[in-house]
Coordinates of C-alpha atoms in Angstrom, one line a residue:
M1 CA 43.9 19.7 -3.7
W2 CA 44.8 22.8 -1.6
G3 CA 48.6 22.5 -1.9
K4 CA 48.9 20.2 1.2
S5 CA 48.5 16.7 1.9
K6 CA 45.6 14.9 2.1
S7 CA 46.1 14.8 6.1
N8 CA 46.8 18.0 6.5
Q9 CA 43.4 19.5 4.6
A10 CA 40.8 19.3 7.3
E11 CA 42.3 21.1 9.3
D12 CA 42.9 24.2 7.3
R13 CA 39.1 24.2 7.2
P14 CA 37.6 23.3 10.2
H15 CA 34.3 24.3 10.0
D16 CA 33.5 22.2 7.0
H17 CA 31.1 19.9 8.6
L18 CA 28.9 22.9 9.2
V19 CA 28.7 24.0 6.4
F20 CA 27.1 20.6 5.0
T21 CA 24.9 20.3 7.6
F22 CA 23.6 23.7 6.8
A23 CA 22.8 22.5 3.7
L24 CA 21.5 19.7 4.6
F25 CA 19.1 21.6 6.4
M26 CA 18.0 23.9 4.0
A27 CA 17.6 21.4 1.2
S28 CA 14.7 19.8 3.5
Q29 CA 12.2 22.1 5.7
Q30 CA 9.8 20.6 7.8
I31 CA 5.9 21.5 7.4
S32 CA 3.1 20.5 9.7
L33 CA -0.9 20.6 8.0
H34 CA -3.5 20.7 10.1
I35 CA -7.1 20.4 8.9
I36 CA -9.6 20.6 11.6
D37 CA -12.9 19.8 12.0
M38 CA -13.6 18.1 8.7
S39 CA -17.4 17.4 8.8
F40 CA -18.7 14.5 7.8
R41 CA -22.9 12.2 8.5
E42 CA -22.1 8.6 8.7
S43 CA -23.2 4.9 10.5
H44 CA -20.7 4.4 12.7
G45 CA -20.3 2.2 16.0
L46 CA -21.6 -0.6 17.5
Y47 CA -24.6 -0.4 18.6
E48 CA -27.8 -0.9 16.3
I49 CA -29.0 3.0 16.8
E50 CA -26.0 4.0 15.6
N51 CA -26.1 1.8 12.4
K52 CA -29.2 2.8 11.6
T53 CA -29.0 6.8 12.2
K54 CA -26.6 8.8 10.5
Q55 CA -24.4 10.8 13.1
D56 CA -22.0 14.1 12.5
F57 CA -18.2 13.3 13.0
L58 CA -15.8 16.1 13.1
V59 CA -12.2 14.6 11.9
S60 CA -8.5 16.8 12.8
T61 CA -5.6 15.8 11.2
W62 CA -1.9 16.6 12.5
I63 CA 0.3 16.0 9.6
R64 CA 3.8 16.8 10.0
Y65 CA 6.4 16.2 7.4
S66 CA 9.6 17.4 4.9
F67 CA 9.7 18.4 2.0
D68 CA 12.5 20.3 -0.8
P69 CA 11.2 23.6 -1.3
D70 CA 13.1 23.0 -4.4
H71 CA 10.5 20.5 -5.7
P72 CA 6.4 21.8 -4.6
E73 CA 5.0 18.2 -6.7
E74 CA 6.2 17.2 -3.0
Y75 CA 3.6 18.7 -0.6
I76 CA 0.8 16.9 0.5
D77 CA -2.3 18.5 -0.6
Y78 CA -4.7 19.0 2.0
V79 CA -8.1 18.8 -0.6
A80 CA -6.5 14.5 -1.5
V81 CA -6.3 14.2 2.2
Y82 CA -9.6 15.2 3.1
A83 CA -10.7 13.3 -0.1
D84 CA -8.8 10.3 1.9
V85 CA -10.4 11.0 4.7
R86 CA -13.4 11.2 3.3
A87 CA -13.2 7.7 1.4
Q88 CA -11.9 6.3 5.3
M89 CA -15.6 7.5 6.6
K90 CA -17.8 6.0 3.8
I91 CA -16.6 2.8 5.2
P92 CA -18.8 1.6 8.1
E93 CA -17.2 0.7 11.5
G94 CA -17.7 -0.4 14.2
L95 CA -15.3 1.0 16.9
M96 CA -14.5 4.1 17.0
E97 CA -10.6 3.4 17.5
N98 CA -10.9 0.7 14.8
L99 CA -11.8 4.5 12.1
V100 CA -9.2 6.2 14.0
I101 CA -6.1 3.6 13.4
R102 CA -7.6 2.5 9.8
I103 CA -7.3 6.6 8.5
Q104 CA -4.1 7.2 10.6
E105 CA -2.6 3.8 8.8
Y106 CA -4.5 4.9 5.1
L107 CA -2.7 8.7 5.5
S108 CA 0.7 7.3 6.3
D109 CA 0.6 4.9 3.6
R110 CA -0.4 6.9 1.1
Y111 CA 1.9 9.5 1.7
P112 CA 5.0 8.2 2.4
M113 CA 7.1 11.4 3.6
I114 CA 4.6 11.5 6.6
E115 CA 7.2 11.7 9.8
Y116 CA 3.8 12.4 12.1
C117 CA 0.6 11.6 11.5
K118 CA -2.6 12.6 14.2
V119 CA -5.9 11.7 13.6
C120 CA -8.9 12.3 16.3
I121 CA -12.6 11.9 15.5
R122 CA -15.2 14.0 17.1
K123 CA -19.2 12.5 17.8
S124 CA -21.9 13.2 19.7
P125 CA -23.1 9.7 20.5
V126 CA -26.7 9.2 19.9
L127 CA -26.8 7.5 23.2
H128 CA -26.7 9.9 25.3
G129 CA -24.8 10.0 28.6
P130 CA -23.0 12.7 31.0
Y131 CA -21.1 14.0 28.1
G132 CA -21.7 16.2 25.5
S133 CA -18.8 14.6 22.8
L134 CA -16.6 11.8 22.3
D135 CA -12.8 12.2 20.8
I136 CA -11.1 9.5 19.9
C137 CA -7.7 10.1 18.8
Y138 CA -4.5 8.0 17.6
E139 CA -1.2 9.3 16.1
G140 CA 2.0 7.6 15.4
L141 CA 5.2 8.0 13.2
G142 CA 4.6 8.2 9.4
G143 CA 5.7 6.2 6.2
L144 CA 9.2 7.2 7.5
K145 CA 8.8 4.0 10.3

């Protein structure tokens, strides 16, 4: 190809691997999508009063994924993420831990390009105590597990 044997070609172009690595990096970029304080009024909890009374919940998501700028159809639409979280919040759940895990796993499965996903749910408990609010978070690898 370069007028030399195959074994000498690499010696003449010692930085070819750098060009290839750079091309791979540019072809796929990372983006973080944070949707903070999505507001819902639903009934979740173990106690009878929590199931009878709708409570205010704030759900936040932190999503990291790779995308190719030449393929905008691969972007994650924040409106779709909100709709997915809203659908999951409508399903009653006794334990907040189960709810936050279910939402995180649903998003990770629905969007296979997700590399990392964290979901937090905040509520002001109807069972009053020496606290203003309760936060439950769950994070993990996304669809690329």
